[in-house]
CSV table of C-alpha atoms in Angstrom, one decimal:
chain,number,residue,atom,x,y,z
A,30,UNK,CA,0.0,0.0,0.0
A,31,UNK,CA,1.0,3.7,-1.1
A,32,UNK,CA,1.9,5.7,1.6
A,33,UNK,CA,-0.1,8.7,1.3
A,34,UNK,CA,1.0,12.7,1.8
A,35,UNK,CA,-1.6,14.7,4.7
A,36,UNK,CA,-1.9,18.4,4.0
A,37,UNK,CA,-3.8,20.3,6.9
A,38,UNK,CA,-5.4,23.4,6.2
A,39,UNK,CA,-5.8,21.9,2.7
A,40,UNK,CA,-8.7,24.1,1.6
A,41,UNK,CA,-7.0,27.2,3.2
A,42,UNK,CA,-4.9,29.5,1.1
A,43,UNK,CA,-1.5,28.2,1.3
A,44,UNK,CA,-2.6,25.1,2.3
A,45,UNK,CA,-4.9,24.4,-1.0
A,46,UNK,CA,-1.7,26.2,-3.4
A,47,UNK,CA,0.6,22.6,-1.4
A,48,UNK,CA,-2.4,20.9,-2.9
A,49,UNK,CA,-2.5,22.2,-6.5
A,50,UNK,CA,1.4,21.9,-6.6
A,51,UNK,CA,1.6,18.0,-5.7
A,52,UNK,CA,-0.8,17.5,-8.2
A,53,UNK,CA,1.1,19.4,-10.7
A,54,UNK,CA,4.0,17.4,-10.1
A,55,UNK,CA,2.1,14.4,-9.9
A,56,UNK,CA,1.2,12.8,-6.4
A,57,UNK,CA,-3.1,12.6,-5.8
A,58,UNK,CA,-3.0,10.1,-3.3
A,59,UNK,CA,-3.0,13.1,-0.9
A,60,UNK,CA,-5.8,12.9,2.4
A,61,UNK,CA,-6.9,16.6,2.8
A,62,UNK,CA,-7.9,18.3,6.2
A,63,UNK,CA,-9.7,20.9,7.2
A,64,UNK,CA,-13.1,22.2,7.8
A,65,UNK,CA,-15.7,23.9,5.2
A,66,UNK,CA,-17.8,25.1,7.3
A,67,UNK,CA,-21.7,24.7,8.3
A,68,UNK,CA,-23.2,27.0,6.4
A,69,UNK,CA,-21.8,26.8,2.2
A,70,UNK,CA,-24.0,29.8,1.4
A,71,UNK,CA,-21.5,32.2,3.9
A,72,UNK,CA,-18.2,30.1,3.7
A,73,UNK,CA,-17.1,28.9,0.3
A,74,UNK,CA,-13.5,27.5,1.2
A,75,UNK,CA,-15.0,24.3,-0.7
A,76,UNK,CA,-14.6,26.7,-3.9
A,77,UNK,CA,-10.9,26.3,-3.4
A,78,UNK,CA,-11.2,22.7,-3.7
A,79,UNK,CA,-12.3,22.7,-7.3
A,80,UNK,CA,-10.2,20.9,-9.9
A,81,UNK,CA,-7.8,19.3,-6.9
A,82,UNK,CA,-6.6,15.6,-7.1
A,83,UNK,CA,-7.3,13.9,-3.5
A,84,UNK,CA,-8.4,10.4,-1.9
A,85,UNK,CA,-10.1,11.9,1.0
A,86,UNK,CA,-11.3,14.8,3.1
A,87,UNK,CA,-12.0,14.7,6.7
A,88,UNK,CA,-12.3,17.7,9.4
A,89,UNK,CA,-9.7,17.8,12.1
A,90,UNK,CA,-11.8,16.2,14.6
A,91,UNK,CA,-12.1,13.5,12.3
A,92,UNK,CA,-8.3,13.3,11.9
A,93,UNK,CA,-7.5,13.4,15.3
A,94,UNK,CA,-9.7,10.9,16.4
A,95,UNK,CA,-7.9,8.3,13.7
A,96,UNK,CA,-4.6,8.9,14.8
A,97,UNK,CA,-5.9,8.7,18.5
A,98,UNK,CA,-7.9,5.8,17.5
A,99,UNK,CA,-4.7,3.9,15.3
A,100,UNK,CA,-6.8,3.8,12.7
A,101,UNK,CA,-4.6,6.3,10.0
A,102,UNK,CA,-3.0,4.1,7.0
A,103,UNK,CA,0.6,4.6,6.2
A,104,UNK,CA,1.6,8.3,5.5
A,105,UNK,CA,4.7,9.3,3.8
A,106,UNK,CA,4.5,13.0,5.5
A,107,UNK,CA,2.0,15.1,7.5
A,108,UNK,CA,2.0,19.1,6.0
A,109,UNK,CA,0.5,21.0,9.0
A,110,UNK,CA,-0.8,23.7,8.0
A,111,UNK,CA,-4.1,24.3,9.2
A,112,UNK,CA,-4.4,26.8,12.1
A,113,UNK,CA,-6.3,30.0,13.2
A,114,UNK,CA,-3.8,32.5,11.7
A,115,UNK,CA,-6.0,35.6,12.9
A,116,UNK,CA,-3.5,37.6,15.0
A,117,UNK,CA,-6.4,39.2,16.5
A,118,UNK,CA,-8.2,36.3,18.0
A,119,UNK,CA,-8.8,37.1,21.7
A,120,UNK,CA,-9.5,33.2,22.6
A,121,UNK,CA,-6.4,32.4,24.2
A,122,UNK,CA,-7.5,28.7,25.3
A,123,UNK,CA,-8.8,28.0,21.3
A,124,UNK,CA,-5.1,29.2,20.2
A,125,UNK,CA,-3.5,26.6,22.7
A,126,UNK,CA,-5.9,23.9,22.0
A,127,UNK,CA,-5.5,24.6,18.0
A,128,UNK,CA,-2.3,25.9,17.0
A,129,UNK,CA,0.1,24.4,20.3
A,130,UNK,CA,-1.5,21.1,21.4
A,131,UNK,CA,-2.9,20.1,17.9
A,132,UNK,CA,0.9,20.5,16.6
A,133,UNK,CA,2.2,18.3,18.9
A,134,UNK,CA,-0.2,15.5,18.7
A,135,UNK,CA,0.6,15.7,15.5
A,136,UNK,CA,4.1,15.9,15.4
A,137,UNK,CA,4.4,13.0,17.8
A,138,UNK,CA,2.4,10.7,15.7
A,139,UNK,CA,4.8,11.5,12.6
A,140,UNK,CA,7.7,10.7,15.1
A,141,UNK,CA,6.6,7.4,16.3
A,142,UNK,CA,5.5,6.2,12.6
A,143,UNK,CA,8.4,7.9,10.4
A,144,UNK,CA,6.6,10.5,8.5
A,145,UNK,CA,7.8,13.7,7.5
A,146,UNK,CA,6.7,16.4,9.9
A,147,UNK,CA,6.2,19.8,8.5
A,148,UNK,CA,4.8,22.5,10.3
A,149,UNK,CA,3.4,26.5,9.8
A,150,UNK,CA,4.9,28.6,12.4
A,151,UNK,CA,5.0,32.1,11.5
A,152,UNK,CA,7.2,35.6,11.4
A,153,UNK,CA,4.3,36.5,14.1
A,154,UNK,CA,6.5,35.0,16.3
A,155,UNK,CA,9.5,37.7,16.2
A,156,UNK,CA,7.4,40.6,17.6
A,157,UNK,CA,8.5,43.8,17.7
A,158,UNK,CA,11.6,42.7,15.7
A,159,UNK,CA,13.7,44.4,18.3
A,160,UNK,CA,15.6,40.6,18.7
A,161,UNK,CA,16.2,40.7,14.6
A,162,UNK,CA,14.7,37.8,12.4
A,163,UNK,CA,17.5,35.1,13.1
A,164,UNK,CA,15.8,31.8,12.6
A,165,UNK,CA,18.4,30.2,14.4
A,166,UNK,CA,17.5,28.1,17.6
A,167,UNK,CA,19.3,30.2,20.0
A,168,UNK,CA,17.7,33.4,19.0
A,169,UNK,CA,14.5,31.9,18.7
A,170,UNK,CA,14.3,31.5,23.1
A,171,UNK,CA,15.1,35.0,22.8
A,172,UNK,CA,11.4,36.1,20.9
A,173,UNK,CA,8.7,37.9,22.1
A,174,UNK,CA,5.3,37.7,20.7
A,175,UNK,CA,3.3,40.6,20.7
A,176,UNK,CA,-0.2,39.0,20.2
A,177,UNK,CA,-1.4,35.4,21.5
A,178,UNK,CA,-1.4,34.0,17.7
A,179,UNK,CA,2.5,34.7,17.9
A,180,UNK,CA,3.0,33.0,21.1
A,181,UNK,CA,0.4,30.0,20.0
A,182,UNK,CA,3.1,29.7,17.2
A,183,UNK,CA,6.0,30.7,19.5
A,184,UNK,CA,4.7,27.6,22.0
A,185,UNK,CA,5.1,25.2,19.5
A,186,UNK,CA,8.7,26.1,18.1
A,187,UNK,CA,10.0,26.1,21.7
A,188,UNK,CA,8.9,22.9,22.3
A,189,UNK,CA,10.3,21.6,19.5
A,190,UNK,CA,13.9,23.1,20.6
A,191,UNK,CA,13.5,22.1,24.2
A,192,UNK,CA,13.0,18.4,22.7
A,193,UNK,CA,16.0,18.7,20.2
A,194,UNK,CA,13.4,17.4,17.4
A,195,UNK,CA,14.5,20.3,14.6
A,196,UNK,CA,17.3,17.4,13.7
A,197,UNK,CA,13.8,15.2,12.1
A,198,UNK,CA,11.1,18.0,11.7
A,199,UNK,CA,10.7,21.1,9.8
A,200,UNK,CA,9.0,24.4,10.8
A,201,UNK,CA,8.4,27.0,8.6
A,202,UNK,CA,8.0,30.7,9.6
A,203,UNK,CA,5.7,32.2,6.6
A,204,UNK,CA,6.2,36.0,6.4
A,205,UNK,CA,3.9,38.4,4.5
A,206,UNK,CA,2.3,35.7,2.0
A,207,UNK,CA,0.0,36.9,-0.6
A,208,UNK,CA,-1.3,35.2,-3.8
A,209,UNK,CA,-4.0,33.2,-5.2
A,210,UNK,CA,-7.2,31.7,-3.4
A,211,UNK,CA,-6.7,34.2,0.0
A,212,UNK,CA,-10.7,35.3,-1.0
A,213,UNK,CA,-12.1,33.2,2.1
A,214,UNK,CA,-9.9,34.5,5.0
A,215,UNK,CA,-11.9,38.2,5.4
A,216,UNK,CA,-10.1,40.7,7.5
A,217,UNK,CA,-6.4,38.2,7.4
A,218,UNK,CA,-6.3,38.7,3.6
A,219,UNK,CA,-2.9,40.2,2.0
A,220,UNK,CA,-3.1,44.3,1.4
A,221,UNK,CA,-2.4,42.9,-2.1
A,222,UNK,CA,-6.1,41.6,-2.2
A,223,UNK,CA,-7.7,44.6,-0.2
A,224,UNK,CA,-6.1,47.2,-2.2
A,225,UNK,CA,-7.3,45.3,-5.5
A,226,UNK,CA,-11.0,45.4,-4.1
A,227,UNK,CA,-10.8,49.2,-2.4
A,228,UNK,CA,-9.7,50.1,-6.0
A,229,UNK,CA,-12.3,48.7,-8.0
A,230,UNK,CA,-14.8,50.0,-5.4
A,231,UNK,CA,-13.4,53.5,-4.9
A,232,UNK,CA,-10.4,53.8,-6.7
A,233,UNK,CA,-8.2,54.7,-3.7
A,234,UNK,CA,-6.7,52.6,-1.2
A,235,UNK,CA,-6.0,53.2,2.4
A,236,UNK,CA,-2.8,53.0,5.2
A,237,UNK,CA,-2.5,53.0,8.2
A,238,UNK,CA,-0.2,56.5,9.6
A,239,UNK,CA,2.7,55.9,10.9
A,240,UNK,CA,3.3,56.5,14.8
A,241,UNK,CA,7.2,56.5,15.0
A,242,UNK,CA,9.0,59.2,13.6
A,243,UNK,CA,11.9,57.1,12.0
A,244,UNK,CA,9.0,56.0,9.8
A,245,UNK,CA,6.9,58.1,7.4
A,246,UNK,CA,3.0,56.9,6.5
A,247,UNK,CA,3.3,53.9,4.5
A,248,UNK,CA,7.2,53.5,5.0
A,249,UNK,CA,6.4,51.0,7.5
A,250,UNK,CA,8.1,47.7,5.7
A,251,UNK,CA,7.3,43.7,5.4
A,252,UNK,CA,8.9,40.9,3.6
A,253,UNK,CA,6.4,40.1,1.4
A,254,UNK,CA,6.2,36.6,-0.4
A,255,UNK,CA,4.5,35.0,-3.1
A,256,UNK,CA,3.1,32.4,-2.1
A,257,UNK,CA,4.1,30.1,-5.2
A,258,UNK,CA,7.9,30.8,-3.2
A,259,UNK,CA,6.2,29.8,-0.2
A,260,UNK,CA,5.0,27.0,-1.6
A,261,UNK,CA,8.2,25.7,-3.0
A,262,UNK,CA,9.9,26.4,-0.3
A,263,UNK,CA,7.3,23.8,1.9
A,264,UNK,CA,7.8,21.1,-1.2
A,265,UNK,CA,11.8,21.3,-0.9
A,266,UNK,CA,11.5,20.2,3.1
A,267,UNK,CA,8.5,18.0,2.7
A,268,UNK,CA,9.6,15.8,-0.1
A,269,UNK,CA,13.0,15.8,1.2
A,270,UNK,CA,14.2,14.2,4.2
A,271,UNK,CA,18.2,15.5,3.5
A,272,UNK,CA,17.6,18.2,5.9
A,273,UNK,CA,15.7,19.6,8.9
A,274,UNK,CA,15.4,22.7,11.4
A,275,UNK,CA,13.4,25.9,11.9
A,276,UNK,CA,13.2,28.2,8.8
A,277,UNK,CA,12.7,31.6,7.6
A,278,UNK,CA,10.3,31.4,4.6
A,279,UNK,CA,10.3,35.0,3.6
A,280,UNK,CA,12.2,36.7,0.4
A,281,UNK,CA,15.4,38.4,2.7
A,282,UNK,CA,13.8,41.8,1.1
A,283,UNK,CA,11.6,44.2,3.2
A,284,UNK,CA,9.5,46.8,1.1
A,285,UNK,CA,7.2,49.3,2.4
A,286,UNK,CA,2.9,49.3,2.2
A,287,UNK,CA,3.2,52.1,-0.4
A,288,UNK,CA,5.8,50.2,-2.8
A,289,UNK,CA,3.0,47.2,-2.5
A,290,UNK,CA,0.4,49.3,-3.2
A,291,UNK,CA,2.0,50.6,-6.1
A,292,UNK,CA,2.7,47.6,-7.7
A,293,UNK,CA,-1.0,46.9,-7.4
A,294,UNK,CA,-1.9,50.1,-9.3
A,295,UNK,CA,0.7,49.5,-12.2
A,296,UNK,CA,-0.8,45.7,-12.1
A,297,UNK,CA,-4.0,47.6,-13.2
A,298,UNK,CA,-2.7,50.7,-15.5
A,299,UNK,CA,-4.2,53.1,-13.0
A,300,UNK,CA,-2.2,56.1,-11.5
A,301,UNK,CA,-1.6,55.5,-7.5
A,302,UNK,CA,-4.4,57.1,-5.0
A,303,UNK,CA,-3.1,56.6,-1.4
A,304,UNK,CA,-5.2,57.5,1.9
A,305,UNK,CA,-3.4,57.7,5.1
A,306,UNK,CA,-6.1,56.6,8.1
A,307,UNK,CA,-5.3,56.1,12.0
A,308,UNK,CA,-4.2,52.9,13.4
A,309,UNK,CA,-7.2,51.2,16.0
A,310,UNK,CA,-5.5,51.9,19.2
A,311,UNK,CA,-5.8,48.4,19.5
A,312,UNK,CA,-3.2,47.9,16.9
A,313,UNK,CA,-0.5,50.1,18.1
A,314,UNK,CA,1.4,48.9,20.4
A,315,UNK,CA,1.1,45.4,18.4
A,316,UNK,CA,2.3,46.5,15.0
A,317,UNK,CA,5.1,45.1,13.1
A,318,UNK,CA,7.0,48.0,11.4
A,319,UNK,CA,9.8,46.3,10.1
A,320,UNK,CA,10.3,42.6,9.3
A,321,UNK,CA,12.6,41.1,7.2
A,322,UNK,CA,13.7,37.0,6.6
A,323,UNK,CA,17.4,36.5,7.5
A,324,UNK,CA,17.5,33.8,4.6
A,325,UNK,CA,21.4,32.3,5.2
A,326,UNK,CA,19.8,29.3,6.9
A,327,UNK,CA,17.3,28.1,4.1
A,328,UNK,CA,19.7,28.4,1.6
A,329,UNK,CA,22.4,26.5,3.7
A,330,UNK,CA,19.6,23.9,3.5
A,331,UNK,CA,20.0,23.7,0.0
A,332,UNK,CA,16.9,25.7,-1.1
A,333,UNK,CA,18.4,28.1,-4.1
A,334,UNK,CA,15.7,29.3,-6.8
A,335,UNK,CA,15.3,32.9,-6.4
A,336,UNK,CA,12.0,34.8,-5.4
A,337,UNK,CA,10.1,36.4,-7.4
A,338,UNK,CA,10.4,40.2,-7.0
A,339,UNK,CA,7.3,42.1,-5.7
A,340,UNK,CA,6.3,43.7,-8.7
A,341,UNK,CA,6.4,40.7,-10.6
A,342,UNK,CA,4.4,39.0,-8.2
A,343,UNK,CA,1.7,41.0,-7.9
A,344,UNK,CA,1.6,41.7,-11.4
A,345,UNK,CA,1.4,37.9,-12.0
A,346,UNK,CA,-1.3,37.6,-9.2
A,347,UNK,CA,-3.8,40.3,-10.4
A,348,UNK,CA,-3.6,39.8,-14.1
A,349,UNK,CA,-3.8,35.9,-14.3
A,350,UNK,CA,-6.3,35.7,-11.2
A,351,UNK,CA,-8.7,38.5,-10.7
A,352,UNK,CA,-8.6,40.3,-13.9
A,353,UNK,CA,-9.9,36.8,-14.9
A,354,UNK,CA,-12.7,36.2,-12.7
């Protein structure tokens, strides 16, 4: 019996791009995870299913309760994806029981049964950035979340150091990711995707200020990824077991909101209209000015294509996805 591949968070938006690419390069024997939701009139995540190559869908409940119950077949490598990546959900107890204890059980099942473990953790996790973005394990005790999505994450990667497992698992700590089949994650979607749909509907396209001085509005700067780089950076780790660890999966360079923004105007031939708005109060004392991948690591691990620039990304995003709706 085929050993089969499990992606979690399969019908989520990196999670269903894994998907589309192991069929690409041939593998359907793939057992999906994830939830759709009750209600298919108010949450179409099953839309991003369409056309995919898989043997089987189950919710995570289901999942769990065959690898608690020993009845999951043989499986080649568990992609864990699937989390609540909303870094304002005030449910602290939801983010431990979904994004830290979920992990593990996960992760120790892989273990036990030799399949590749590999895992979402996120850039969430460097807070403030005042520690830098070093993906290395000794700088990773050093982090400080600033919001209790981060430290879910955070939890996990710990955990993983404190039992020396980054030698036969791999995490992967997604930056800014934008591309392709976000539609369905509401207020988490990339500014690529909002600024497309505040330009259609008004033809302007709204910051937040900045409230540090050594920043001007819209100067505040992300590593932004496509996520058909994030996605090939999961396949590299996942179909090969050569190499292990705690990774960066950024692009090494930070750009600002307005150079995003930008691109998205060229992307539609339309001259830029930018809107400077205050932050929610909420926000700011948990906002990221600055982040960008140190990327000497993952390329030590062997990964070398290069990313695509920002422009060409969102260029590529908006012409060959929404301009063809």
């Amino acid at each position: 019996m085929a050993k089969q591949i499990v992606v979690t968070g399969a019908a989520g938006f990196i999670g269903r791009n894994v998907v589309a690419e192991l069929n690409r390069r041939g593998y359907d024997d793939l057992l999906l995870v994830d939830t759709l939701g009750t209600d298919a009139s108010t949450d179409e995540r099953w839309k991003n299913l369409l056309g995919l190559r898989f043997e089987d869908l189950l919710t995570p409940d289901a999942f769990l309760a065959q690898i608690e119950g020993g009845k999951l077949g043989k499986v080649e490598s568990i992609l864990h994806l699937g989390a609540c990546s909303s870094t304002t959900e005030r449910d602290a107890d939801f983010l431990m029981r979904n994004n830290y204890h979920y992990t593990r059980t996960l992760c120790e099942w892989s273990l036990k049964h030799d399949a590749r473990f590999v895992y979402a953790s996120s850039a969430a996790t460097y807070g403030d950035g005042s520690q830098g973005y070093s993906d290395a394990d000794t700088a990773t005790l050093e982090l400080q979340p600033l919001n209790m999505y981060g430290y879910s994450k955070h939890l996990f990667d710990l955990w993983a150091i404190k039992n020396r497992l980054f030698g036969k698992i791999v995490g992967l700590k997604y930056f800014n990711v934008f591309g392709p089949y976000e539609d369905h994650k509401g207020d988490m979607r990339s500014m690529v995707t909002k600024s497309y749909e505040q330009i259609k509907a008004t033809g302007k396209v709204q910051l937040f200020k900045s409230y540090r001085p050594e920043y001007h509005d819209g100067e505040q700067m992300r590593d932004f990824i496509y996520v058909k780089d994030a996605v090939a950076v999961t396949l590299h780790f996942a179909l090969n077991r050569s190499r292990s660890g705690l990774f960066n999966c950024g692009t090494g360079k930070a750009r600002t909101w307005k150079a995003l923004v930008s691109a998205v105007y060229a992307a539609m031939d339309l001259p830029p209209h930018i809107e400077f708005i205050p932050m929610p109060e909420q926000l700011q004392g948990k906002y990221q000015y600055f982040t960008e991948a140190e990327m000497q690591k993952l390329r030590a691990a062997g990964y070398t294509a290069e990313f695509y620039t920002l422009e060409a990304a969102v260029a590529e995003y908006i012409t060959t996805y929404y301009q063809k709706k």
